[in-house]
Amino acid sequence: MCGIVGYAGEVQAAPVLLSGLEKLEYRGYDSAGMAIYDGEAIRVAKAKGRLQVLRELTSDGALIPGVIGIGHTRWATHGAPSDINSHPQVSDSGKFAVVHNGIIENYLQLKEKLMKKGVAFVSETDTEVVAQLLEYYYKGDIVDAVIQVLRRVEGSYALGVLCEDAPDQIVAVRKDSPLIVGLGNGENFIASDVPAILSRTRDIYRLNDNEIVILKKNSVQVLNMDKEPVEKEVSHIDWDVSAAEKGGYEHFMAKEIMEQPKAVRDTVSPRLRGGRVVFDEISLTPEQIRAFRKIYIVACGSAYHVGVVAKYVLEQTTRIPVEVDVASEFRYRQPILGADTLVLVISQSGETADTLAALREAKRLGAYTLSIVNVVGSTIANESDDVIYTWAGPEIAVATTKAYSTQLAVVYLLTLYLADLLGTLTPQQYAGYIEELTALPEKMEAILNNRAIIQYLASKFFNVRDVFFIGRNLDYAMSLEGSLKLKEISYIHSDAYAAGELKHGTISLVEDGTLVVALATQKRLFDKMMSNVREVKTRGAVVLGVTTSSQRQIEKEADYVFYIPDCCPMMLPSLSVIPLQLFAYYVSSMKGCDIDKPRNLAKSVTVE
Ligand code: M6R
């Protein structure tokens, strides 16, 4: 939920930290700060607000000289956004400065103990406890002090520590929060994510839990909690820097929406060989697959919405019962599962705290875990029994689009893979689905080429107060996603309903001029949907219908219509999501909202 960067090298640290933090702002953007050793002491600059405020405060870093430092961009959890609560947090004497991503769950007990011993706290943060504890346990060896602190704190953390007594090094450690080490020439880095360091190096170490790093300009040492050296493998990042840049678009979200056909092609093509789905990367055997009696899907937010689609698709196609759960609920509801259960975990970042906890719970209960993840080498990917990567490339906008679409593509691939092994499809049906899957990117392109229609529709509705998204079956799953997309970036209140459920209460909210987006792509449910459209129109709603090109009858019922190309019912979500994303994007843009960094949100939710 926060972004951290650290630099040890030969050039001025502040500009390097600022440009790294800029790439991490998607992780949190309510305040930012840096601590730099200037040759005599650690100097701290921090400020509430976007990174730009810190830039102005430090004259783009010029006012805070030095060649080693740590930086932070914050998404507040403990203590409101303020100058004082911003990171770095420093210890009483100023000897230690700390940046932190995660949550120290037992910080209150630790804080009370330290206060009884006379330590004075200035902030409301959990992070300050780490800085004060470091000073408390410090007896001349920083790593020893770090180990003492780690033995006492509970929760999740990626920490970067600068100490005045060893001003040529940064000590860093992680547990359940991401942290990488960047290996440069005469300079080394720590960072929460790759884009922060990509302009300076492509060689990285991915850290495991409780590995302690001692980072200097010419060396990187990794130790375990017993201070024994750990051998790390260097990973080389081969994506293009431009993949994490806006590339001429006004917003990352626009770029990522437009990249979807390519992302889906990149995800699907390597897994299709000779007309069959092939997953070289998974070790699940046909015997194991035949033994599964149940599938659970666990995820958060939009990834959960992919799970809702997957439930319909997997059940209909494989006839294995599927349950889909929001991860934060799953982990505390004592789910009934065991060795005959496949738990499918979906996550773009691979670091979402609740999803990770749900994965661990599923493993503890003996289920087989398979994850669908975008970030290579992330914790969820590493800890799952098998992982299928989505090849969406880096997704920067907080609102997910291309990661969502590639997750859907993997769901189709996986469905066909399982159905093939279970023999639940005829060879003709199987071949037909493969053909439809291969044709998806082109159909997505056709919709994107029609985006001006959605822009026009957005101009008609961008100032509405409430929006209801309704649909049945897979269209209900899409309503959930359309509604989330709109509300998270435009701040318009919206809700999603199974169309048949509306009349059991919510229809009382429909009044003259209420916008209802009616998804009616599923042919076998089209007439039922038209009845629901009539119900809301009778109460004064304005209806924007989304359906396929062959269902023109909708024009008799809806006020406005957007058509998507026809395809097999199961894969229509890949097409219907695009107008919903575009609608949210244009509405948000017309309202002047901060599209890529909506208020109160962060891309990667690494706290519970
Ligand atoms: O990284 P994850 O896929 O695990 O993230 C899950 C959700 O936080 C994420 O999908 C969120 O709902 C997006 N902001 C939606 O656009």
XYZ file of C-alpha atoms and ligand atoms in Angstrom:
624
model
C 0.000 0.000 0.000
C 3.060 2.199 0.132
C 6.093 2.415 -2.103
C 9.678 2.374 -0.866
C 12.953 3.039 -2.659
C 16.520 3.068 -1.429
C 19.699 4.147 -3.208
C 23.399 3.727 -2.437
C 25.738 4.961 -5.154
C 27.851 7.764 -6.526
C 25.339 10.269 -7.857
C 23.009 12.475 -5.801
C 20.443 10.214 -4.162
C 17.464 12.592 -3.935
C 16.701 12.895 -7.684
C 17.092 9.112 -8.058
C 14.708 8.526 -5.156
C 12.192 11.055 -6.498
C 12.117 9.480 -9.926
C 11.788 6.001 -8.362
C 8.962 7.193 -6.113
C 7.194 8.674 -9.128
C 6.981 5.146 -10.563
C 5.625 3.845 -7.268
C 2.988 6.508 -6.697
C 0.383 4.004 -7.851
C 0.973 2.222 -4.529
C -0.049 5.218 -2.442
C 0.012 8.949 -2.944
C -1.185 10.804 0.124
C 2.294 11.873 1.303
C 5.954 11.295 0.496
C 9.377 11.683 2.038
C 13.096 10.977 1.891
C 15.959 10.529 4.356
C 19.463 11.142 3.035
C 22.850 11.040 4.737
C 24.573 14.307 3.806
C 28.071 13.467 5.076
C 27.366 14.574 8.647
C 23.862 13.560 9.581
C 20.645 12.074 8.236
C 18.456 14.825 6.749
C 14.740 14.181 6.370
C 12.286 15.948 4.066
C 8.663 14.861 3.996
C 5.306 16.326 3.197
C 1.620 15.567 3.020
C 0.285 15.499 -0.542
C 1.453 14.200 -3.871
C 5.107 13.661 -4.688
C 5.083 17.032 -6.431
C 4.849 18.718 -3.013
C 8.050 16.955 -1.924
C 9.702 17.911 -5.197
C 8.854 21.552 -4.591
C 9.920 21.380 -0.944
C 13.362 20.058 -1.873
C 13.821 21.859 -5.216
C 13.712 18.523 -7.014
C 16.063 17.078 -4.427
C 18.758 19.758 -4.727
C 18.233 20.943 -1.139
C 18.944 17.546 0.349
C 22.378 16.412 -0.869
C 24.042 13.030 -0.344
C 24.687 9.778 -2.199
C 22.750 7.360 -0.011
C 19.119 7.540 1.042
C 15.662 6.031 1.403
C 12.326 7.310 0.088
C 8.641 6.562 0.602
C 5.254 7.275 -0.943
C 2.392 6.604 1.465
C -1.120 5.220 1.592
C -2.127 6.004 5.156
C -3.194 3.200 7.470
C -2.132 4.323 10.958
C -2.522 8.050 11.367
C -4.086 10.432 8.860
C -1.998 11.815 6.004
C 0.127 14.595 7.514
C 3.717 15.844 7.442
C 4.442 14.168 10.789
C 2.898 10.809 9.886
C 4.729 10.694 6.553
C 7.741 8.421 6.257
C 10.654 8.213 6.879
C 10.023 7.931 10.609
C 13.045 8.604 12.782
C 14.117 7.387 16.210
C 14.308 9.666 19.261
C 17.914 10.733 18.719
C 17.618 10.853 14.946
C 20.116 7.994 14.601
C 17.733 5.713 12.661
C 15.425 6.584 9.757
C 12.920 3.996 8.537
C 10.600 3.589 5.548
C 7.940 0.895 5.775
C 5.295 -0.736 3.627
C 2.843 -2.937 5.529
C 1.342 -2.982 9.009
C 2.907 -3.661 12.399
C -0.074 -5.295 14.058
C 1.234 -5.249 17.645
C 2.555 -1.690 17.464
C 0.354 -0.420 20.306
C 1.726 -2.909 22.858
C 5.275 -2.185 21.710
C 4.670 1.553 21.807
C 3.286 1.380 25.351
C 6.318 -0.604 26.532
C 8.732 1.908 25.009
C 6.809 4.865 26.392
C 7.052 3.367 29.881
C 10.807 3.342 29.369
C 10.726 7.043 28.541
C 10.753 6.956 24.734
C 8.839 9.911 23.283
C 6.733 9.357 20.142
C 5.786 12.107 17.745
C 3.594 10.382 15.145
C 0.534 8.135 15.144
C 2.181 5.609 12.850
C 3.008 1.978 13.499
C 6.291 2.588 11.656
C 7.702 4.913 14.288
C 7.694 1.926 16.662
C 10.207 0.203 14.370
C 12.515 3.235 14.357
C 12.335 3.569 18.154
C 12.805 -0.165 18.717
C 15.899 -0.142 16.505
C 17.445 2.555 18.641
C 16.394 0.727 21.804
C 18.047 -2.554 20.797
C 21.052 -1.037 19.049
C 24.323 -1.995 20.696
C 26.660 -1.133 17.834
C 25.555 -3.714 15.225
C 22.634 -2.626 13.044
C 21.844 -6.104 11.743
C 21.635 -7.403 15.321
C 19.236 -4.599 16.174
C 17.129 -5.382 13.082
C 16.948 -9.050 14.077
C 15.898 -8.118 17.613
C 13.144 -5.922 16.218
C 11.931 -8.551 13.743
C 11.612 -11.029 16.614
C 9.203 -8.659 18.336
C 7.063 -7.163 15.580
C 4.019 -8.953 14.175
C 2.439 -8.157 10.839
C 3.691 -7.422 7.364
C 6.592 -5.263 6.362
C 9.089 -4.199 3.797
C 11.552 -1.985 5.641
C 14.420 0.214 4.569
C 16.692 1.453 7.379
C 19.358 4.132 7.349
C 21.602 4.570 10.409
C 23.950 7.457 11.081
C 26.594 5.121 12.527
C 26.948 3.213 9.234
C 26.172 5.875 6.682
C 27.447 3.885 3.706
C 24.728 1.220 3.942
C 20.987 0.626 3.886
C 19.615 -2.375 5.758
C 16.388 -3.790 4.332
C 14.105 -6.719 5.057
C 10.670 -7.950 4.042
C 7.866 -10.193 5.282
C 4.585 -10.468 3.369
C 5.203 -7.146 1.601
C 7.113 -6.948 -1.669
C 10.725 -5.806 -1.889
C 13.339 -6.225 -4.576
C 17.018 -5.370 -4.766
C 18.334 -3.670 -7.912
C 21.928 -4.436 -8.852
C 23.692 -1.615 -10.680
C 27.185 -0.607 -11.591
C 28.647 1.307 -8.655
C 25.116 1.728 -7.326
C 22.487 -0.538 -5.814
C 18.830 -0.136 -4.925
C 15.923 -1.456 -2.956
C 12.376 -0.924 -4.215
C 8.816 -2.120 -3.774
C 8.489 -2.779 -7.496
C 10.554 -3.011 -10.661
C 9.461 0.210 -12.464
C 11.125 2.274 -9.699
C 14.605 1.161 -10.745
C 14.141 0.150 -14.359
C 15.768 3.276 -15.768
C 19.017 2.391 -13.909
C 19.225 -1.400 -13.865
C 17.476 -4.534 -15.090
C 19.186 -7.026 -12.776
C 17.367 -7.745 -9.560
C 17.095 -10.060 -6.576
C 13.610 -10.985 -5.435
C 13.733 -11.213 -1.668
C 12.049 -13.912 0.391
C 10.496 -13.375 3.792
C 12.970 -12.452 6.530
C 15.980 -12.150 4.260
C 18.057 -9.205 5.443
C 19.923 -7.099 2.908
C 22.959 -4.957 3.546
C 23.108 -2.644 0.583
C 26.179 -0.553 -0.216
C 27.189 1.184 -3.431
C 29.548 -1.638 -4.436
C 28.087 -4.645 -2.659
C 24.880 -6.386 -1.709
C 24.901 -8.963 1.055
C 21.832 -11.077 1.848
C 21.615 -12.791 5.243
C 19.091 -14.990 6.995
C 17.863 -14.398 10.535
C 20.903 -16.317 11.851
C 23.182 -13.890 9.985
C 24.254 -16.634 7.566
C 24.801 -15.589 3.940
C 22.003 -16.451 1.483
C 22.830 -17.157 -2.165
C 20.468 -15.235 -4.443
C 19.732 -15.789 -8.085
C 19.814 -12.705 -10.305
C 16.622 -12.186 -12.339
C 16.901 -10.116 -15.471
C 13.926 -7.903 -16.323
C 13.427 -7.941 -20.040
C 10.393 -5.754 -20.486
C 10.729 -2.534 -22.291
C 10.918 0.639 -20.157
C 8.117 2.029 -22.332
C 5.836 -0.736 -21.024
C 5.693 1.230 -17.788
C 5.376 4.652 -19.487
C 2.274 6.396 -20.819
C 3.469 6.177 -24.419
C 1.615 9.253 -25.662
C -1.657 8.531 -23.859
C -3.056 11.022 -21.404
C -3.498 8.334 -18.761
C -2.124 4.885 -18.034
C -5.692 3.627 -17.911
C -6.332 4.692 -21.516
C -3.109 3.049 -22.643
C -3.884 -0.133 -20.759
C -7.430 -0.323 -22.157
C -6.003 -0.031 -25.660
C -3.346 -2.676 -24.957
C -5.921 -5.340 -24.156
C -6.062 -7.124 -27.520
C -2.277 -7.551 -27.468
C -2.243 -8.604 -23.814
C -4.890 -11.271 -24.464
C -3.023 -12.475 -27.577
C 0.249 -12.670 -25.601
C -1.498 -14.648 -22.869
C -3.369 -17.063 -25.117
C -1.052 -17.785 -28.086
C 1.824 -19.505 -26.220
C -0.722 -21.864 -24.642
C -2.334 -23.031 -27.884
C -0.561 -25.780 -29.779
C -2.038 -27.910 -32.547
C -5.545 -26.753 -31.684
C -5.210 -27.717 -27.996
C -4.585 -25.865 -24.765
C -1.160 -26.696 -23.334
C 0.085 -25.527 -19.934
C 3.787 -26.410 -19.824
C 4.092 -24.464 -16.597
C 1.799 -26.482 -14.343
C 2.496 -29.796 -12.694
C -1.121 -30.747 -11.946
C -1.631 -34.291 -13.280
C -4.696 -35.625 -15.136
C -5.283 -37.994 -12.172
C -5.342 -35.079 -9.749
C -7.727 -33.176 -12.003
C -10.093 -36.136 -12.237
C -10.087 -36.419 -8.449
C -11.239 -32.839 -7.813
C -14.738 -32.737 -6.364
C -14.885 -28.994 -5.862
C -13.238 -25.774 -6.971
C -12.969 -22.662 -4.820
C -12.044 -19.353 -6.398
C -10.631 -16.714 -4.096
C -9.691 -13.122 -4.943
C -10.412 -9.451 -4.215
C -11.991 -6.605 -6.178
C -11.927 -6.985 -9.938
C -10.030 -10.264 -9.650
C -12.995 -11.533 -7.613
C -15.265 -10.443 -10.458
C -13.192 -12.596 -12.800
C -13.882 -15.366 -10.303
C -17.630 -14.778 -10.643
C -17.328 -15.218 -14.422
C -15.188 -18.301 -13.832
C -17.800 -19.887 -11.597
C -20.419 -19.765 -14.366
C -17.979 -20.878 -17.043
C -16.249 -23.671 -15.111
C -19.462 -25.133 -13.713
C -21.255 -25.104 -17.044
C -18.324 -26.604 -18.890
C -16.674 -29.034 -16.468
C -19.682 -29.808 -14.201
C -17.432 -29.494 -11.134
C -19.158 -27.449 -8.395
C -17.483 -24.071 -7.959
C -17.655 -21.605 -5.069
C -16.301 -18.099 -5.412
C -15.297 -16.095 -2.358
C -13.997 -12.664 -1.569
C -10.598 -13.462 -0.019
C -11.173 -11.436 3.153
C -14.284 -13.545 3.849
C -12.849 -16.894 2.800
C -9.973 -16.742 5.239
C -12.230 -16.399 8.273
C -15.161 -18.619 7.352
C -13.610 -22.021 7.945
C -14.159 -23.250 4.381
C -14.776 -26.943 3.893
C -11.985 -28.195 1.693
C -9.224 -30.760 1.480
C -7.145 -32.818 -0.908
C -10.059 -33.184 -3.366
C -10.370 -29.404 -3.745
C -8.719 -27.112 -6.234
C -8.330 -23.573 -4.935
C -7.896 -21.077 -7.712
C -6.385 -17.798 -6.560
C -6.534 -14.754 -8.835
C -4.390 -11.646 -8.379
C -2.774 -9.091 -10.647
C -0.143 -7.987 -8.141
C 0.370 -11.355 -6.492
C 0.773 -9.444 -3.215
C -2.796 -8.679 -2.068
C -2.741 -9.396 1.674
C -6.166 -11.040 1.962
C -5.648 -13.163 -1.149
C -2.257 -14.285 0.107
C -3.723 -15.182 3.501
C -6.535 -17.127 1.786
C -3.965 -19.011 -0.289
C -2.039 -19.948 2.849
C -5.249 -21.043 4.569
C -6.153 -23.238 1.574
C -2.698 -24.834 1.650
C -2.939 -25.385 5.375
C -6.215 -27.230 4.827
C -4.589 -29.477 2.243
C -6.120 -28.162 -0.991
C -4.209 -27.936 -4.275
C -3.558 -24.281 -5.056
C -3.292 -22.825 -8.539
C -2.848 -19.096 -8.984
C -3.445 -16.768 -11.907
C -0.995 -13.908 -11.411
C 0.439 -11.053 -13.449
C 3.538 -10.034 -11.490
C 6.271 -12.588 -12.061
C 7.969 -13.828 -8.904
C 5.372 -12.251 -6.578
C 4.568 -13.890 -3.262
C 1.293 -15.501 -4.367
C 2.993 -16.878 -7.480
C 5.861 -18.254 -5.405
C 3.724 -19.854 -2.750
C 1.084 -21.523 -4.969
C 1.478 -25.165 -5.986
C 1.153 -24.012 -9.591
C 1.015 -20.614 -11.247
C -0.315 -19.524 -14.621
C 0.983 -16.086 -15.511
C -1.091 -13.538 -17.369
C 1.138 -11.765 -19.849
C -0.451 -8.331 -19.460
C 2.851 -6.536 -18.773
C 3.067 -3.892 -16.069
C -0.304 -2.417 -15.130
C 0.062 1.002 -13.528
C -3.430 2.549 -13.381
C -5.138 1.738 -10.097
C -8.254 0.625 -11.981
C -7.422 -2.695 -13.565
C -8.276 -3.303 -17.212
C -5.729 -5.352 -19.141
C -4.923 -7.546 -16.141
C -8.660 -8.258 -15.774
C -8.948 -9.182 -19.467
C -5.949 -11.495 -19.376
C -7.274 -13.164 -16.220
C -10.498 -13.858 -18.111
C -8.464 -15.295 -20.989
C -6.669 -17.667 -18.586
C -10.031 -18.706 -17.141
C -11.151 -19.760 -20.632
C -7.881 -21.564 -21.289
C -8.076 -23.363 -17.978
C -11.724 -24.275 -18.498
C -10.953 -25.832 -21.856
C -7.896 -27.598 -20.426
C -9.921 -29.152 -17.611
C -12.893 -29.982 -19.845
C -10.551 -31.699 -22.300
C -9.137 -33.946 -19.576
C -12.544 -34.617 -18.067
C -14.140 -35.284 -21.458
C -17.033 -32.890 -20.828
C -16.910 -31.334 -24.308
C -17.338 -32.974 -27.697
C -14.370 -32.562 -30.081
C -16.524 -30.184 -32.171
C -17.426 -28.037 -29.164
C -13.780 -27.961 -28.061
C -12.536 -26.938 -31.511
C -15.249 -24.272 -31.715
C -14.164 -22.735 -28.410
C -10.503 -22.693 -29.444
C -11.514 -20.843 -32.603
C -13.565 -18.321 -30.587
C -10.714 -17.766 -28.154
C -8.275 -17.129 -30.979
C -10.663 -14.610 -32.530
C -11.179 -12.595 -29.318
C -8.327 -10.033 -29.731
C -9.593 -8.984 -33.162
C -13.118 -8.509 -31.828
C -11.731 -6.494 -28.917
C -9.945 -4.273 -31.427
C -13.224 -3.713 -33.296
C -14.880 -2.491 -30.080
C -11.969 -0.194 -29.275
C -12.249 1.290 -32.748
C -15.834 2.263 -31.854
C -14.834 4.040 -28.659
C -16.137 7.389 -29.900
C -19.684 6.074 -29.363
C -18.901 5.387 -25.721
C -17.296 8.807 -25.414
C -20.543 10.333 -26.720
C -22.604 8.284 -24.238
C -20.324 9.360 -21.410
C -20.899 13.000 -22.372
C -24.655 12.442 -21.897
C -24.330 10.870 -18.465
C -21.162 12.124 -16.784
C -23.103 14.251 -14.300
C -25.607 11.627 -13.104
C -25.806 10.878 -9.385
C -26.577 7.146 -9.359
C -26.092 4.320 -11.827
C -27.384 0.763 -11.658
C -25.773 -2.006 -13.660
C -28.001 -5.029 -14.214
C -27.563 -8.347 -15.943
C -28.237 -12.048 -15.645
C -25.738 -14.894 -15.378
C -22.445 -13.819 -17.013
C -23.935 -10.374 -17.581
C -24.442 -10.096 -13.831
C -20.731 -10.823 -13.366
C -20.018 -8.028 -15.846
C -22.384 -5.677 -14.024
C -20.245 -6.110 -10.914
C -17.135 -5.116 -12.830
C -18.805 -2.234 -14.730
C -20.126 -0.793 -11.497
C -16.802 -1.061 -9.643
C -14.920 0.502 -12.532
C -17.278 3.478 -12.676
C -17.412 4.184 -8.952
C -13.706 3.757 -8.232
C -12.539 6.325 -10.760
C -15.500 8.714 -11.199
C -16.860 8.706 -7.606
C -20.399 8.291 -8.960
C -22.477 6.048 -6.764
C -23.257 2.832 -8.609
C -24.475 -0.630 -7.787
C -24.688 -3.928 -9.606
C -27.675 -6.240 -9.411
C -28.709 -9.556 -10.785
C -31.482 -8.217 -13.024
C -34.126 -10.495 -11.537
C -33.232 -9.375 -8.022
C -33.820 -5.650 -8.515
C -37.535 -5.846 -7.832
C -36.882 -7.345 -4.403
C -36.038 -3.971 -2.944
C -33.571 -1.890 -4.918
C -36.032 -0.875 -7.643
C -37.456 1.592 -5.114
C -34.365 3.722 -5.787
C -35.138 4.038 -9.488
C -36.744 7.366 -10.310
C -37.072 9.718 -13.257
C -33.756 9.945 -15.051
C -31.893 7.224 -13.098
C -29.330 5.643 -15.402
C -29.589 1.872 -15.705
C -26.913 0.085 -17.728
C -28.551 -3.153 -18.877
C -26.204 -5.890 -20.035
C -28.122 -8.223 -22.308
C -25.531 -10.172 -24.233
C -26.651 -13.698 -23.310
C -29.063 -14.866 -26.021
C -30.950 -17.424 -23.909
C -31.714 -14.775 -21.281
C -32.356 -11.864 -23.633
C -36.170 -11.874 -23.303
C -35.949 -12.068 -19.516
C -33.585 -9.105 -19.564
C -35.993 -7.111 -21.733
C -38.706 -7.659 -19.087
C -36.322 -6.225 -16.478
C -35.546 -3.287 -18.757
C -39.294 -2.591 -19.061
C -39.630 -2.734 -15.267
C -37.074 0.020 -14.731
C -38.242 2.109 -17.675
C -41.763 2.095 -16.250
C -40.255 3.724 -13.125
C -38.570 6.463 -15.164
C -35.108 4.993 -15.755
C -33.005 5.914 -18.754
C -31.575 2.671 -20.106
C -28.250 2.166 -21.807
C -28.235 -1.355 -23.232
C -25.178 -3.408 -24.132
C -25.808 -6.394 -26.365
C -24.459 -8.267 -29.379
C -24.867 -7.129 -32.984
C -27.420 -9.849 -33.705
C -29.874 -8.736 -30.992
C -31.219 -5.533 -32.517
C -34.614 -6.008 -30.835
C -33.124 -4.194 -27.867
C -33.699 -0.917 -29.697
C -37.429 -1.246 -28.924
C -36.709 -1.147 -25.198
C -33.492 0.724 -24.442
C -32.877 4.462 -24.894
C -29.291 3.991 -26.033
C -27.480 0.872 -27.224
C -23.885 -0.195 -27.612
C -23.290 -3.287 -29.737
C -20.452 -5.732 -29.318
C -19.570 -8.444 -31.843
C -21.230 -11.847 -31.482
C -19.256 -14.721 -30.026
C -19.888 -17.827 -27.930
C -21.813 -16.907 -24.737
C -19.000 -18.030 -22.436
C -16.490 -15.552 -23.898
C -18.788 -12.551 -24.237
C -17.462 -11.056 -20.956
C -14.138 -10.402 -22.705
C -16.002 -8.159 -25.120
C -18.670 -6.591 -22.924
C -16.137 -5.409 -20.354
C -14.522 -3.031 -22.847
C -17.442 -0.576 -23.237
C -17.835 -0.629 -19.458
C -14.169 0.275 -18.930
C -14.350 2.987 -21.590
C -17.553 4.408 -20.113
C -15.932 4.681 -16.660
C -12.808 6.200 -18.196
C -14.603 8.878 -20.221
C -17.034 9.772 -17.421
C -14.124 10.166 -15.027
C -12.208 12.259 -17.541
C -15.220 14.533 -18.166
C -15.634 15.006 -14.426
C -11.975 16.005 -14.174
C -11.083 13.184 -11.774
C -7.576 11.868 -11.227
C -8.114 8.752 -13.330
C -4.901 6.841 -12.659
C -4.774 7.660 -8.958
C -8.313 7.798 -7.603
C -8.769 9.147 -4.106
C -8.341 6.813 -1.112
C -7.074 3.944 -3.249
C -3.808 2.214 -4.036
C -2.942 -0.332 -6.682
C -1.553 -3.002 -4.472
C -3.431 -3.688 -1.233
C -0.791 -5.288 0.948
C -2.644 -4.660 4.211
C -5.589 -6.597 5.564
O -3.600 -7.238 -7.310
P -4.932 -7.886 -7.156
O -5.502 -8.382 -8.447
O -4.950 -8.958 -6.098
O -5.890 -6.725 -6.635
C -7.227 -6.975 -6.303
C -8.021 -5.700 -6.192
O -7.456 -4.861 -5.232
C -8.122 -4.951 -7.526
O -8.665 -5.747 -8.530
C -8.983 -3.681 -7.355
O -10.300 -4.026 -7.094
C -8.873 -2.791 -8.598
N -8.626 -1.441 -8.185
C -10.098 -2.721 -9.412
O -9.933 -1.924 -10.534
